[in-house]
Short mmCIF file of C-alpha atoms in Angstrom, two decimals:
data_model
loop_
_atom_site.label_atom_id
_atom_site.label_comp_id
_atom_site.label_asym_id
_atom_site.label_seq_id
_atom_site.Cartn_x
_atom_site.Cartn_y
_atom_site.Cartn_z
CA MET M 8 110.63 85.89 94.38
CA LYS M 9 109.44 88.97 92.11
CA LYS M 10 110.69 92.61 92.46
CA ALA M 11 109.09 96.01 92.39
CA LEU M 12 110.70 99.20 91.98
CA ILE M 13 108.26 102.02 92.93
CA THR M 14 108.51 105.96 92.23
CA GLY M 15 106.44 108.21 94.35
CA ILE M 16 105.98 105.19 97.19
CA THR M 17 105.60 107.79 100.03
CA GLY M 18 101.90 108.58 98.52
CA GLN M 19 98.74 107.87 98.75
CA ASP M 20 99.28 105.29 95.86
CA GLY M 21 102.16 104.37 96.52
CA SER M 22 101.35 102.76 100.20
CA TYR M 23 98.56 101.37 98.95
CA LEU M 24 100.42 99.71 96.06
CA THR M 25 103.63 98.61 98.50
CA GLU M 26 100.98 97.09 100.83
CA LEU M 27 99.57 95.29 97.79
CA LEU M 28 102.62 93.74 96.65
CA LEU M 29 103.49 92.62 99.69
CA GLU M 30 100.40 90.46 100.57
CA LYS M 31 101.67 88.81 97.23
CA GLY M 32 104.59 87.55 98.32
CA TYR M 33 107.53 90.62 96.56
CA GLU M 34 109.95 92.36 97.62
CA VAL M 35 109.39 96.12 96.86
CA HIS M 36 112.10 99.22 96.50
CA GLY M 37 110.88 102.58 96.34
CA ILE M 38 112.30 105.47 95.01
CA ILE M 39 112.03 108.30 97.52
CA ARG M 40 113.51 112.47 97.35
CA ARG M 41 116.41 113.36 99.99
CA SER M 42 114.64 115.46 102.16
CA SER M 43 115.63 117.59 105.30
CA SER M 44 111.59 116.66 106.44
CA PHE M 45 109.80 113.76 107.71
CA ASN M 46 108.74 111.89 103.47
CA THR M 47 107.65 108.36 104.99
CA GLY M 48 104.99 108.51 107.08
CA ARG M 49 102.50 106.54 104.49
CA LEU M 50 104.99 103.80 105.34
CA MET M 51 106.40 103.10 108.83
CA HIS M 52 103.47 101.20 109.93
CA ILE M 53 104.01 98.82 107.11
CA TYR M 54 107.85 99.24 108.68
CA ARG M 55 106.05 98.14 112.05
CA ASP M 56 104.27 95.06 110.61
CA LEU M 57 107.46 93.77 108.90
CA HIS M 58 109.52 91.32 111.19
CA GLU M 59 112.91 92.15 110.94
CA ILE M 60 114.17 88.71 109.06
CA ASP M 61 111.05 88.98 106.46
CA ASN M 62 111.96 92.85 105.60
CA ARG M 63 111.32 92.37 101.96
CA LEU M 64 110.45 96.43 101.95
CA PHE M 65 113.99 99.02 100.39
CA LEU M 66 114.35 102.59 99.63
CA HIS M 67 116.47 104.32 97.50
CA TYR M 68 117.29 107.72 97.18
CA GLY M 69 116.63 109.39 94.37
CA ASP M 70 114.93 111.82 91.79
CA LEU M 71 112.83 111.55 88.23
CA SER M 72 115.48 114.53 87.38
CA ASP M 73 118.19 112.12 87.60
CA ALA M 74 118.88 109.99 84.75
CA SER M 75 121.79 108.32 85.26
CA GLY M 76 120.29 108.35 89.54
CA LEU M 77 117.70 106.06 87.77
CA GLU M 78 120.24 103.90 85.47
CA LYS M 79 122.13 103.36 88.74
CA ILE M 80 118.76 102.43 90.84
CA ILE M 81 117.13 99.87 88.36
CA HIS M 82 120.79 98.81 87.21
CA LYS M 83 121.84 97.25 91.10
CA VAL M 84 117.44 96.26 91.16
CA ALA M 85 117.08 94.66 88.65
CA PRO M 86 113.69 94.22 88.91
CA ASN M 87 110.59 93.15 87.51
CA GLU M 88 107.95 95.85 87.82
CA VAL M 89 108.27 99.12 87.69
CA TYR M 90 105.49 101.11 88.39
CA ASN M 91 106.13 105.09 88.04
CA LEU M 92 103.34 106.47 90.42
CA ALA M 93 106.05 109.90 91.71
CA ALA M 94 104.61 113.56 90.21
CA GLN M 95 104.16 117.00 91.18
CA SER M 96 100.66 115.62 91.11
CA HIS M 97 98.65 119.10 92.47
CA VAL M 98 96.79 120.45 89.29
CA ARG M 99 96.07 124.27 90.84
CA VAL M 100 99.42 123.76 91.73
CA SER M 101 101.00 123.37 87.71
CA PHE M 102 99.36 126.38 87.08
CA ASP M 103 102.02 128.24 89.55
CA ALA M 104 104.91 125.54 88.43
CA PRO M 105 104.07 125.04 84.96
CA ILE M 106 108.31 124.32 84.27
CA TYR M 107 108.78 122.13 87.56
CA THR M 108 105.02 120.20 86.59
CA ALA M 109 106.17 119.32 82.91
CA ASP M 110 110.38 118.36 83.99
CA ILE M 111 109.11 115.78 86.61
CA VAL M 112 105.75 114.41 85.39
CA GLY M 113 106.52 114.55 81.81
CA THR M 114 110.28 114.29 81.51
CA GLY M 115 110.78 112.29 84.08
CA THR M 116 108.29 109.39 82.82
CA LEU M 117 110.96 109.40 79.75
CA ARG M 118 114.36 109.52 81.67
CA LEU M 119 112.23 105.90 83.54
CA LEU M 120 111.45 104.63 80.12
CA GLU M 121 115.21 105.63 78.36
CA ALA M 122 116.75 104.37 81.61
CA ILE M 123 114.53 100.62 81.23
CA LYS M 124 115.06 100.80 77.13
CA ASN M 125 119.19 101.03 77.92
CA LEU M 126 119.43 98.60 80.51
CA ASP M 127 116.99 96.16 80.11
CA MET M 128 118.27 94.01 77.06
CA THR M 129 115.52 91.02 77.09
CA GLN M 130 112.89 93.04 77.05
CA SER M 131 111.55 91.32 80.27
CA ILE M 132 110.49 95.14 82.83
CA ARG M 133 107.35 95.32 82.69
CA PHE M 134 106.55 98.92 83.44
CA TYR M 135 103.43 100.87 84.64
CA GLN M 136 102.33 104.73 83.90
CA ALA M 137 100.34 106.35 86.06
CA SER M 138 98.27 108.37 83.21
CA SER M 139 95.51 110.60 84.85
CA SER M 140 91.78 111.55 83.94
CA GLU M 141 92.80 115.63 83.95
CA MET M 142 94.16 114.72 80.46
CA TYR M 143 90.80 114.78 79.30
CA GLY M 144 90.23 118.26 80.62
CA LEU M 145 87.26 120.07 78.43
CA VAL M 146 85.65 116.51 77.70
CA GLN M 147 84.84 115.61 74.06
CA ALA M 148 82.35 113.10 75.42
CA VAL M 149 80.53 111.48 78.17
CA PRO M 150 81.46 108.98 79.69
CA GLN M 151 85.04 109.05 79.07
CA ASP M 152 86.41 106.28 77.89
CA GLU M 153 90.31 105.10 76.19
CA LYS M 154 88.56 106.24 73.09
CA THR M 155 88.10 109.33 73.71
CA PRO M 156 89.59 111.97 72.21
CA PHE M 157 92.13 114.09 75.40
CA TYR M 158 91.83 117.92 75.73
CA PRO M 159 93.95 118.73 78.12
CA ARG M 160 92.68 122.16 80.76
CA SER M 161 96.30 122.52 83.17
CA PRO M 162 100.12 121.95 82.86
CA TYR M 163 99.52 119.31 84.98
CA ALA M 164 97.28 116.84 82.18
CA CYS M 165 99.33 118.64 79.13
CA ALA M 166 101.83 116.60 81.30
CA LYS M 167 100.43 113.76 81.90
CA LEU M 168 99.35 113.30 78.34
CA TYR M 169 103.12 113.73 77.11
CA SER M 170 103.83 110.58 79.18
CA HIS M 171 101.26 108.76 78.26
CA TRP M 172 102.12 109.06 74.57
CA GLN M 173 105.33 108.38 75.07
CA THR M 174 104.78 105.07 76.98
CA ILE M 175 102.73 104.29 73.97
CA ASN M 176 105.67 105.08 71.44
CA TYR M 177 108.19 103.54 73.95
CA ARG M 178 105.62 99.43 73.72
CA GLU M 179 105.42 100.14 69.79
CA SER M 180 108.69 100.93 69.07
CA TYR M 181 110.65 99.03 71.40
CA ASN M 182 108.39 95.96 72.30
CA LEU M 183 108.50 97.56 75.58
CA HIS M 184 105.85 95.71 78.33
CA ALA M 185 104.64 99.48 79.12
CA SER M 186 100.84 100.03 80.51
CA SER M 187 99.42 103.55 81.01
CA GLY M 188 96.29 103.34 83.48
CA ILE M 189 94.01 106.98 82.98
CA LEU M 190 92.93 106.72 86.75
CA PHE M 191 89.67 108.82 87.52
CA ASN M 192 90.11 110.69 90.56
CA HIS M 193 90.87 108.09 93.81
CA GLU M 194 90.55 109.00 97.29
CA SER M 195 91.67 107.75 101.18
CA PRO M 196 92.34 108.60 104.51
CA ARG M 197 96.38 108.79 102.79
CA ARG M 198 95.66 111.90 100.15
CA GLY M 199 97.42 114.60 100.32
CA GLU M 200 95.98 117.49 102.88
CA THR M 201 95.49 119.83 100.16
CA PHE M 202 92.89 117.84 97.36
CA VAL M 203 89.90 118.87 97.97
CA THR M 204 88.21 115.58 99.93
CA ARG M 205 91.14 115.21 102.12
CA LYS M 206 91.03 118.96 102.43
CA ILE M 207 87.22 119.00 102.97
CA THR M 208 87.30 115.63 105.50
CA ARG M 209 90.11 116.82 107.16
CA ALA M 210 88.62 120.58 108.32
CA LEU M 211 85.20 118.33 109.72
CA ALA M 212 87.30 116.85 112.02
CA LYS M 213 89.17 119.83 113.11
CA ILE M 214 85.91 121.37 113.55
CA ILE M 215 84.43 119.03 115.82
CA ALA M 216 87.90 119.42 117.62
CA LYS M 217 87.26 122.79 117.60
CA LYS M 218 90.56 123.30 116.34
CA GLU M 219 89.12 124.87 113.13
CA LYS M 220 85.90 127.31 112.93
CA LYS M 221 85.69 127.34 108.23
CA VAL M 222 86.88 125.88 105.04
CA PHE M 223 87.72 127.70 102.47
CA LEU M 224 86.92 126.35 99.28
CA GLY M 225 87.12 127.04 95.62
CA ASN M 226 84.25 125.63 92.56
CA LEU M 227 81.82 123.24 94.67
CA ASP M 228 80.24 122.58 91.58
CA ALA M 229 83.01 120.42 89.66
CA LYS M 230 82.03 116.62 89.04
CA ARG M 231 83.95 114.18 89.47
CA ASP M 232 84.68 109.99 89.47
CA TRP M 233 85.49 109.59 92.60
CA GLY M 234 86.72 105.98 94.09
CA TYR M 235 88.54 104.26 97.16
CA ALA M 236 93.00 104.09 96.25
CA LYS M 237 93.39 101.15 98.00
CA ASP M 238 91.27 99.48 95.08
CA TYR M 239 93.09 100.76 92.21
CA VAL M 240 95.81 99.99 93.25
CA GLU M 241 94.87 96.00 92.75
CA ALA M 242 93.79 97.72 88.95
CA MET M 243 97.80 98.67 87.59
CA TRP M 244 99.03 95.19 90.24
CA LEU M 245 96.70 93.55 87.12
CA MET M 246 97.52 95.32 83.96
CA LEU M 247 100.77 94.32 84.11
CA GLN M 248 100.07 90.87 85.00
CA GLN M 249 98.50 90.59 81.29
CA ASP M 250 100.37 88.58 78.38
CA GLN M 251 100.07 91.94 76.63
CA ALA M 252 100.60 96.11 77.49
CA ASP M 253 97.82 98.24 76.60
CA ASP M 254 96.00 101.24 77.96
CA TYR M 255 92.98 100.80 80.98
CA VAL M 256 90.08 103.57 82.09
CA ILE M 257 90.38 102.58 85.97
CA ALA M 258 86.93 104.33 87.15
CA THR M 259 83.84 104.08 89.15
CA GLY M 260 81.52 105.46 86.20
CA GLU M 261 79.64 107.52 88.75
CA THR M 262 80.10 111.25 88.56
CA TRP M 263 79.22 113.37 92.05
CA SER M 264 80.29 117.00 93.03
CA VAL M 265 81.57 118.97 95.31
CA LYS M 266 78.67 120.33 96.71
CA GLN M 267 77.65 116.43 97.33
CA PHE M 268 80.82 115.42 98.93
CA LEU M 269 80.73 118.44 101.70
CA GLU M 270 76.87 117.08 102.16
CA MET M 271 77.56 113.20 102.68
CA ALA M 272 80.86 114.32 104.65
CA PHE M 273 79.30 116.92 106.95
CA GLY M 274 76.13 114.66 107.33
CA LEU M 275 77.13 112.17 108.72
CA VAL M 276 78.24 113.60 112.14
CA ASP M 277 74.90 115.96 111.56
CA LEU M 278 76.06 119.32 110.59
CA ASN M 279 74.99 120.96 108.10
CA TRP M 280 77.70 122.43 105.21
CA ASN M 281 77.34 125.67 104.49
CA ASP M 282 77.22 127.00 108.19
CA TYR M 283 81.50 126.19 108.07
CA VAL M 284 81.90 126.79 103.55
CA GLU M 285 83.53 129.66 102.39
CA ILE M 286 84.79 129.96 98.78
CA ASP M 287 87.43 131.58 98.04
CA PRO M 288 88.76 133.01 94.44
CA ARG M 289 92.46 132.42 94.78
CA TYR M 290 90.99 128.30 94.75
CA TYR M 291 89.31 128.58 90.95
CA ARG M 292 91.72 126.89 88.89
CA PRO M 293 92.89 129.46 85.34
CA ALA M 294 91.04 126.53 83.44
CA GLU M 295 88.51 124.61 84.96
CA VAL M 296 87.91 120.70 84.42
CA GLU M 297 83.75 120.74 85.19
CA LEU M 298 82.66 117.12 84.42
CA LEU M 299 84.54 113.86 84.70
CA ILE M 300 83.20 110.09 84.67
CA GLY M 301 84.61 107.43 83.07
CA ASP M 302 83.81 104.32 81.16
CA SER M 303 85.89 101.43 83.02
CA THR M 304 84.23 98.47 80.85
CA LYS M 305 87.26 97.35 79.11
CA ALA M 306 89.07 97.29 82.46
CA ARG M 307 86.46 95.04 84.18
CA LYS M 308 85.96 92.70 80.85
CA ALA M 309 90.03 92.21 80.07
CA LEU M 310 91.58 92.58 83.75
CA GLY M 311 88.49 90.95 85.89
CA TRP M 312 88.84 94.76 87.51
CA LYS M 313 86.18 96.27 89.54
CA PRO M 314 84.92 98.87 92.28
CA LYS M 315 84.78 97.56 95.56
CA THR M 316 83.87 100.40 97.60
CA SER M 317 81.42 102.52 97.01
CA PHE M 318 81.36 106.29 97.02
CA SER M 319 78.64 107.13 100.51
CA GLU M 320 81.10 104.19 101.65
CA LEU M 321 84.85 106.11 100.86
CA VAL M 322 83.63 109.25 102.44
CA ARG M 323 82.32 107.80 105.83
CA ILE M 324 85.82 105.87 105.57
CA MET M 325 87.68 108.94 105.17
CA VAL M 326 85.81 111.35 107.98
CA ARG M 327 86.15 108.65 110.41
CA ALA M 328 89.72 108.06 110.38
CA ASP M 329 90.49 111.34 110.19
CA LEU M 330 87.91 112.36 112.93
CA GLU M 331 89.82 109.53 114.77
CA GLU M 332 93.51 111.04 114.02
CA GLN M 333 91.98 114.62 114.90
CA LEU M 334 90.38 113.73 118.29
CA ARG M 335 93.17 110.70 119.01
CA ILE M 336 90.51 108.52 119.72
CA ASN M 337 90.12 104.87 118.08
CA SER M 338 86.67 103.04 119.09
CA PRO M 339 83.08 104.04 118.63
CA ALA M 340 82.38 104.20 122.75
CA GLU M 341 84.74 107.05 122.54
CA MET M 342 84.07 109.20 119.44
CA LYS M 343 80.19 108.74 121.16
CA ASN M 344 80.75 110.91 124.07
CA ILE M 345 81.58 113.69 121.68
CA ILE M 346 79.69 113.67 118.33
CA GLY M 347 77.01 112.16 119.88
CA ALA M 348 74.97 108.25 118.91
CA ALA M 349 73.46 109.11 115.61
CA ALA M 350 76.33 109.98 114.22
CA VAL M 351 78.25 107.05 115.92
CA GLN M 352 76.02 105.17 114.11
CA LYS M 353 76.55 106.14 110.53
CA LEU M 354 80.10 106.58 110.88
CA TYR M 355 80.41 102.53 112.68
CA SER M 356 77.57 100.77 111.25
#
């Protein structure tokens, strides 16, 4: 039985990756930070689904700021694969907490690579680094692929770029099987509530439920290459199944603006987004990234990976999930009484 260790297991990508690996027969270990509040909500359904005699999911307290703690966990677990997904991952917040972001996102990866190098004498551990399309920043070419020059525009992007190059250096210097996935924006109903896509779908559901009247946003003209997180974690796994480690762009090859996301989301329930959205300058970044669109040709050819979920279907999945959560219902029949038959047809067809 293969063993995988995931940092950031309680996040969006970590939870989907956990499901995928368990389906493939792995024993999965995750590193979580000690917290006085409940922070494993995205994993609870997995625990419920696992039978007591077939428990293959284990959590360990740790932090990317603690080098000795990371070494202890890796020594104890002895994983075949390590997926580094942990981060202070909010770009706008990184401007307010740049030093913390640099330590966790940047130096945290270095601590993890050092722990693997020091403990893995046979070089058998395969390592995945979650790189980011934000590294392209002020884009130098359209679309962006593995050879496009980087131009980071935030503390988060700079820290991710540091991690990306450290991963390459450890691969080339110590012969580690270390790959980076340069993932473009990927969303889902498990996306953090402060990220713009989830902020929109959650606010929309609250407006329908009469819990809120407005949603406050920043730059509506920013364009992103948005995919479905559940599709993207499969690419992570595929990278570590290759004979040679490498770096891959994972993207849909399509770009949509925040405004278009709004139009599609509100249109599903026959509302005009202009009636419910207000612009708040506080949500503008000091240095904006206007356009990201990825070319995943290399991943499609080398990994056999391609996105399975369209942008419109992704928006529908997210709106439907947040409506069901906010309205506390889980059937089209119940939903019809609140949003009408036409909207239900759009959401569930």
